[in-house]
CSV table of C-alpha atoms and ligand atoms in Angstrom, one decimal:
chain,number,residue,atom,x,y,z
A,21,MET,CA,-8.4,-132.4,131.7
A,22,GLU,CA,-10.3,-132.2,135.0
A,23,GLU,CA,-7.2,-133.1,137.0
A,24,LEU,CA,-5.1,-130.4,135.2
A,25,ILE,CA,-7.9,-127.8,135.8
A,26,GLU,CA,-7.7,-128.7,139.5
A,27,THR,CA,-3.9,-128.4,139.6
A,28,VAL,CA,-4.0,-124.9,138.0
A,29,ALA,CA,-6.7,-123.8,140.4
A,30,GLU,CA,-4.5,-125.0,143.3
A,31,PHE,CA,-1.6,-123.0,141.8
A,32,ILE,CA,-3.7,-119.9,141.6
A,33,VAL,CA,-5.1,-120.3,145.2
A,34,ARG,CA,-1.5,-120.6,146.5
A,35,SER,CA,-0.1,-117.7,144.4
A,36,ARG,CA,0.0,-114.0,145.1
A,37,ARG,CA,1.9,-112.5,142.2
A,38,ILE,CA,0.3,-114.1,139.1
A,39,VAL,CA,1.3,-112.8,135.6
A,40,VAL,CA,-1.0,-113.8,132.8
A,41,PHE,CA,0.5,-113.6,129.2
A,42,THR,CA,-2.1,-113.5,126.4
A,43,GLY,CA,-1.8,-113.9,122.7
A,44,ALA,CA,-4.4,-113.7,119.8
A,45,GLY,CA,-5.9,-117.0,120.9
A,46,ALA,CA,-7.3,-115.3,123.9
A,47,SER,CA,-9.5,-113.1,121.6
A,48,THR,CA,-10.7,-115.5,118.9
A,49,GLU,CA,-13.8,-116.3,121.0
A,50,SER,CA,-14.6,-112.6,120.8
A,51,GLY,CA,-14.6,-112.9,117.0
A,52,ILE,CA,-11.1,-111.6,116.3
A,53,ALA,CA,-9.0,-113.8,114.0
A,54,ASP,CA,-5.6,-114.9,115.3
A,55,PHE,CA,-2.5,-114.9,113.1
A,56,ARG,CA,-1.2,-118.5,112.7
A,57,SER,CA,-4.3,-120.7,113.0
A,58,ARG,CA,-5.8,-121.9,109.7
A,59,GLY,CA,-7.8,-119.0,108.3
A,60,GLY,CA,-5.9,-116.6,110.5
A,61,ILE,CA,-4.5,-113.2,109.4
A,62,TRP,CA,-1.2,-114.6,108.0
A,63,ASP,CA,-3.3,-117.0,105.9
A,64,LYS,CA,-5.0,-114.1,104.2
A,65,TYR,CA,-2.2,-111.6,104.1
A,66,ASN,CA,1.6,-112.1,103.6
A,67,PRO,CA,3.4,-111.1,106.8
A,68,GLU,CA,6.4,-110.0,104.5
A,69,ASP,CA,4.3,-107.1,103.3
A,70,PHE,CA,3.9,-105.8,106.8
A,71,TYR,CA,7.4,-105.0,107.9
A,72,PHE,CA,7.8,-101.5,109.3
A,73,GLN,CA,10.6,-100.7,106.8
A,74,LYS,CA,8.2,-101.4,103.9
A,75,PHE,CA,5.5,-99.2,105.5
A,76,LEU,CA,8.0,-96.3,105.7
A,77,THR,CA,9.3,-96.7,102.1
A,78,ASN,CA,6.7,-98.1,99.9
A,79,GLU,CA,3.3,-96.6,99.1
A,80,GLU,CA,1.8,-99.9,97.9
A,81,SER,CA,2.8,-101.6,101.2
A,82,ARG,CA,1.1,-98.7,103.0
A,83,GLU,CA,-2.1,-99.3,101.1
A,84,LYS,CA,-2.0,-103.0,101.9
A,85,TYR,CA,-1.3,-102.3,105.5
A,86,TRP,CA,-4.3,-100.0,105.8
A,87,GLN,CA,-6.5,-102.4,103.9
A,88,MET,CA,-5.6,-105.2,106.5
A,89,SER,CA,-5.8,-102.8,109.4
A,90,THR,CA,-9.2,-101.5,108.4
A,91,GLU,CA,-10.7,-105.0,108.0
A,92,VAL,CA,-9.3,-106.1,111.4
A,93,TYR,CA,-10.5,-102.9,113.1
A,94,GLU,CA,-14.1,-103.5,112.1
A,95,SER,CA,-13.9,-106.8,114.0
A,96,LEU,CA,-12.1,-105.1,117.0
A,97,LYS,CA,-14.8,-102.5,117.3
A,98,LYS,CA,-17.6,-105.0,117.6
A,99,ALA,CA,-15.6,-107.4,119.9
A,100,LYS,CA,-16.7,-108.0,123.5
A,101,PRO,CA,-14.6,-109.6,126.2
A,102,ASN,CA,-15.0,-113.4,126.4
A,103,PRO,CA,-14.6,-115.8,129.4
A,104,VAL,CA,-10.8,-115.6,129.1
A,105,HIS,CA,-10.7,-111.8,129.6
A,106,LEU,CA,-13.4,-112.0,132.3
A,107,ALA,CA,-11.4,-114.7,134.2
A,108,ILE,CA,-8.3,-112.5,134.1
A,109,ALA,CA,-10.3,-109.5,135.4
A,110,GLU,CA,-11.6,-111.7,138.2
A,111,LEU,CA,-8.0,-112.6,139.2
A,112,GLU,CA,-7.4,-108.9,139.7
A,113,LYS,CA,-10.6,-108.7,141.8
A,114,LEU,CA,-9.2,-111.6,143.9
A,115,ASP,CA,-6.1,-109.5,144.4
A,116,LYS,CA,-3.9,-112.2,142.8
A,117,LEU,CA,-3.0,-110.6,139.5
A,118,ASP,CA,0.4,-108.8,139.4
A,119,CYS,CA,-0.2,-107.9,135.7
A,120,VAL,CA,-1.4,-109.1,132.4
A,121,ILE,CA,1.2,-108.9,129.6
A,122,THR,CA,-0.6,-109.0,126.3
A,123,GLN,CA,0.6,-109.2,122.6
A,124,ASN,CA,-2.9,-108.3,121.6
A,125,ILE,CA,-3.9,-104.8,120.3
A,126,ASP,CA,-7.6,-105.1,120.8
A,127,GLY,CA,-8.1,-103.4,124.2
A,128,LEU,CA,-10.2,-106.3,125.5
A,129,HIS,CA,-8.4,-106.5,128.8
A,130,HIS,CA,-9.4,-102.9,129.5
A,131,LYS,CA,-13.0,-103.6,128.4
A,132,ALA,CA,-13.1,-106.7,130.7
A,133,GLY,CA,-12.3,-104.5,133.7
A,134,ASN,CA,-8.6,-104.9,134.4
A,135,SER,CA,-7.0,-101.7,135.6
A,136,ARG,CA,-4.9,-99.8,133.1
A,137,GLU,CA,-1.8,-100.0,135.3
A,138,LYS,CA,-2.1,-103.8,135.4
A,139,ILE,CA,-2.1,-104.2,131.6
A,140,ILE,CA,1.2,-104.2,129.6
A,141,GLU,CA,0.5,-103.9,125.9
A,142,LEU,CA,3.8,-105.3,124.4
A,143,HIS,CA,2.6,-104.8,120.8
A,144,GLY,CA,0.8,-101.5,121.3
A,145,THR,CA,-2.8,-100.8,120.6
A,146,ALA,CA,-5.0,-100.6,117.4
A,147,LEU,CA,-7.4,-98.2,119.2
A,148,SER,CA,-5.4,-95.1,118.5
A,149,VAL,CA,-3.3,-93.6,115.6
A,150,SER,CA,-0.3,-91.4,115.6
A,151,CYS,CA,1.6,-89.3,113.0
A,152,LEU,CA,5.1,-90.9,112.6
A,153,SER,CA,6.6,-87.5,112.1
A,154,CYS,CA,5.1,-85.1,114.6
A,155,ARG,CA,3.5,-87.7,116.9
A,156,ARG,CA,0.1,-86.0,116.8
A,157,LYS,CA,-2.6,-88.4,118.0
A,158,TYR,CA,-5.7,-89.3,116.0
A,159,ASP,CA,-8.9,-91.1,117.0
A,160,ARG,CA,-9.0,-94.5,115.3
A,161,ASP,CA,-12.7,-94.2,114.3
A,162,GLU,CA,-12.0,-90.9,112.6
A,163,VAL,CA,-9.2,-92.4,110.6
A,164,GLN,CA,-11.3,-95.5,109.8
A,165,GLU,CA,-13.9,-93.0,108.4
A,166,ARG,CA,-11.3,-91.5,106.1
A,167,ILE,CA,-10.3,-94.9,104.7
A,168,LEU,CA,-13.9,-96.1,104.3
A,169,ASN,CA,-14.5,-92.8,102.4
A,170,GLY,CA,-11.7,-93.7,99.9
A,171,VAL,CA,-8.5,-92.4,101.4
A,172,LYS,CA,-5.9,-95.2,100.7
A,173,VAL,CA,-3.0,-93.9,102.9
A,174,PRO,CA,-4.0,-91.3,105.5
A,175,ARG,CA,-1.6,-88.5,106.3
A,176,CYS,CA,-1.3,-86.0,109.1
A,177,ASP,CA,-3.4,-82.8,108.8
A,178,ASP,CA,-0.6,-80.7,110.4
A,179,CYS,CA,2.6,-82.0,108.8
A,180,GLU,CA,1.6,-84.4,106.0
A,181,GLY,CA,3.5,-87.1,107.8
A,182,LEU,CA,2.4,-90.8,107.7
A,183,LEU,CA,-0.3,-91.9,110.0
A,184,LYS,CA,-0.1,-95.4,111.6
A,185,PRO,CA,-2.0,-97.2,114.3
A,186,ASP,CA,-0.1,-97.3,117.6
A,187,THR,CA,0.7,-101.0,117.1
A,188,ILE,CA,4.2,-102.5,116.8
A,189,SER,CA,4.9,-104.0,113.3
A,190,PHE,CA,7.7,-106.5,112.5
A,191,GLY,CA,10.9,-104.6,112.5
A,192,GLN,CA,9.6,-101.7,114.5
A,193,ALA,CA,11.2,-100.9,117.9
A,194,MET,CA,9.4,-102.5,120.8
A,195,PRO,CA,8.1,-100.1,123.5
A,196,GLU,CA,11.1,-99.9,125.9
A,197,ARG,CA,9.2,-99.2,129.1
A,198,GLU,CA,6.6,-101.9,128.6
A,199,THR,CA,9.2,-104.5,127.5
A,200,ASN,CA,11.5,-103.9,130.5
A,201,GLU,CA,8.5,-103.9,132.9
A,202,ALA,CA,7.3,-107.2,131.3
A,203,TYR,CA,10.8,-108.8,131.8
A,204,GLU,CA,10.9,-107.7,135.4
A,205,ARG,CA,7.3,-108.7,136.3
A,206,SER,CA,7.7,-112.1,134.6
A,207,PHE,CA,10.9,-112.7,136.6
A,208,GLY,CA,9.2,-111.7,139.9
A,209,SER,CA,6.0,-113.7,139.4
A,210,ASP,CA,5.3,-116.8,141.3
A,211,LEU,CA,2.8,-118.2,138.7
A,212,PHE,CA,3.0,-117.4,134.9
A,213,VAL,CA,0.0,-118.4,132.8
A,214,VAL,CA,0.2,-118.3,129.0
A,215,ILE,CA,-3.2,-118.2,127.3
A,216,GLY,CA,-3.7,-118.4,123.5
A,217,SER,CA,-0.2,-117.8,122.1
A,218,SER,CA,1.9,-119.8,119.7
A,219,LEU,CA,5.0,-118.4,121.5
A,220,VAL,CA,7.0,-117.9,118.3
A,221,VAL,CA,7.5,-114.1,118.2
A,222,GLN,CA,10.4,-112.6,120.1
A,223,PRO,CA,11.0,-110.9,122.5
A,224,ALA,CA,7.5,-111.6,123.7
A,225,ALA,CA,8.1,-115.4,123.8
A,226,THR,CA,11.0,-114.8,126.2
A,227,MET,CA,8.7,-113.8,129.0
A,228,PRO,CA,7.7,-117.4,130.1
A,229,VAL,CA,11.5,-118.2,130.1
A,230,ARG,CA,12.2,-115.2,132.4
A,231,ALA,CA,9.4,-116.4,134.7
A,232,LYS,CA,10.9,-119.9,135.0
A,233,GLN,CA,14.3,-118.3,135.7
A,234,GLY,CA,12.7,-116.4,138.5
A,235,GLY,CA,11.3,-119.6,140.0
A,236,ALA,CA,7.7,-119.3,138.9
A,237,LYS,CA,5.4,-122.1,138.0
A,238,LEU,CA,4.6,-122.1,134.3
A,239,VAL,CA,1.1,-123.0,132.9
A,240,ILE,CA,0.4,-123.0,129.1
A,241,ILE,CA,-3.3,-123.0,128.0
A,242,ASN,CA,-3.4,-123.2,124.2
A,243,ARG,CA,-5.3,-125.1,121.6
A,244,ASP,CA,-2.1,-126.2,119.8
A,245,PRO,CA,1.3,-127.2,121.1
A,246,THR,CA,4.0,-124.5,121.6
A,247,PRO,CA,7.8,-124.6,121.6
A,248,HIS,CA,7.8,-124.0,125.4
A,249,ASP,CA,5.5,-126.9,126.4
A,250,SER,CA,8.5,-129.1,127.4
A,251,TYR,CA,9.4,-127.0,130.5
A,252,ALA,CA,5.9,-125.9,131.5
A,253,ASP,CA,4.6,-127.3,134.8
A,254,VAL,CA,1.2,-127.8,133.3
A,255,VAL,CA,0.0,-127.7,129.6
A,256,ILE,CA,-3.7,-127.7,128.9
A,257,ASN,CA,-4.6,-128.0,125.2
A,258,GLY,CA,-8.2,-126.9,124.4
A,259,VAL,CA,-10.5,-123.9,124.1
A,260,ALA,CA,-9.2,-121.2,126.5
A,261,GLY,CA,-12.6,-119.7,127.3
A,262,GLU,CA,-14.0,-122.9,128.6
A,263,ILE,CA,-10.8,-123.9,130.4
A,264,MET,CA,-10.4,-120.5,132.2
A,265,ALA,CA,-14.1,-120.5,133.2
A,266,ARG,CA,-13.7,-123.9,134.8
A,267,ILE,CA,-10.4,-123.0,136.5
A,268,LEU,CA,-11.9,-119.8,138.1
A,269,GLY,CA,-15.0,-121.9,139.2
A,270,LYS,CA,-12.6,-124.2,141.1
A,271,VAL,CA,-10.7,-121.3,142.6
A,272,ARG,CA,-14.0,-119.7,143.8
A,273,GLU,CA,-15.0,-123.0,145.4
A,274,THR,CA,-11.7,-123.5,147.1
A,275,ILE,CA,-11.5,-119.9,148.4
A,276,ARG,CA,-15.1,-120.1,149.8
A,277,HIS,CA,-14.4,-123.2,152.0
B,19,LIG,N1,-8.4,-121.3,122.8
B,19,LIG,C1,-7.2,-121.7,123.0
B,19,LIG,N2,-6.2,-121.5,122.1
B,19,LIG,C2,-6.5,-120.8,120.9
B,19,LIG,C3,-7.8,-120.4,120.7
B,19,LIG,C4,-8.8,-120.6,121.6
B,19,LIG,N3,-10.1,-120.2,121.5
B,19,LIG,N4,-7.8,-119.7,119.5
B,19,LIG,C5,-6.5,-119.8,119.0
B,19,LIG,N5,-5.8,-120.4,119.9
B,19,LIG,C6,-4.3,-120.7,119.9
B,19,LIG,C7,-3.8,-121.2,118.6
B,19,LIG,O1,-3.7,-122.6,118.7
B,19,LIG,C8,-2.4,-120.6,118.4
B,19,LIG,O2,-1.4,-121.4,118.9
B,19,LIG,O3,-3.7,-119.4,120.0
B,19,LIG,C9,-2.5,-119.3,119.3
B,19,LIG,C10,-2.4,-118.0,118.6
B,19,LIG,O4,-1.1,-117.9,118.0
B,19,LIG,P1,-0.8,-116.7,117.0
B,19,LIG,O5,-1.9,-116.6,116.0
B,19,LIG,O6,0.6,-116.9,116.5
B,19,LIG,O7,-0.9,-115.4,117.9
B,19,LIG,P2,0.2,-114.8,118.9
B,19,LIG,O8,0.9,-115.9,119.6
B,19,LIG,O9,-0.5,-113.8,119.7
B,19,LIG,O10,1.1,-114.0,117.8
B,19,LIG,C11,2.2,-113.2,118.4
B,19,LIG,O11,2.6,-112.4,116.2
B,19,LIG,O12,2.0,-111.6,114.1
B,19,LIG,C12,2.5,-111.2,115.4
B,19,LIG,O13,2.2,-109.2,116.4
B,19,LIG,C13,1.5,-110.4,116.1
B,19,LIG,O14,1.1,-110.2,118.5
B,19,LIG,C14,1.2,-111.1,117.4
B,19,LIG,C15,2.4,-112.0,117.5
């Protein structure tokens, strides 16, 4: 592991346009469950129930959606950035971060100190809510209150439309600007670092491929194997927080000399 840590630190020292790509595994050390590990969200809930089409057409699916979303939001509210997020914020301070592309909806890259324009939220954010009909915005805490006070499916105060957190569900259109920007920046990167993702959900999982096509070095840091390991330059399997803290320690040492 030590040798791999040193190799990745070397890559970082030599790179100027680093793109970091995070999945739910980057936030588990902040107390937020991921999706596909044992005990993850898709162990407790059936992903089939959370397709956008079902949310639009079926009241019971909407109730299930809000039940899951309310539970997850409680853990999001309490969550603090962990060493993964802090390491990525430090890469920006070192002027080496082109951007962080995240599948996560927890806002922890913002909380860790990365600038808004450097964060691409491919799957939206759970920290705000919109009316699907008139697009009026609602504060997530205010909607959480309504649910905790017994409202099963919150609706818009203005037009009675369906409220939904500003996240992207299966079957819902990806945010066009963010997706295109993620493709471009992945292709233009000189180092692409995946942290805490199973790399099974498209189109997000295409980003490391675009990076390789653009000539970047690819590093995957994940507890479990991923389908893209075979063409990564370096794969480090282990706990991301500890690995990223050790990598940035090495980078600081090298830059200081
Ligand atoms: N350190 C390193 N790896 C970790 C850690 C950790 N502390 N915790 C979990 N992991 C790894 C797991 O081994 C797993 O491979 O992170 C990965 C998380 O994978 P998923 O749960 O599939 O999360 P993600 O890849 O982000 O899922 C993508 O799927 O359900 C949709 O929209 C949802 O954005 C999500 C998308």
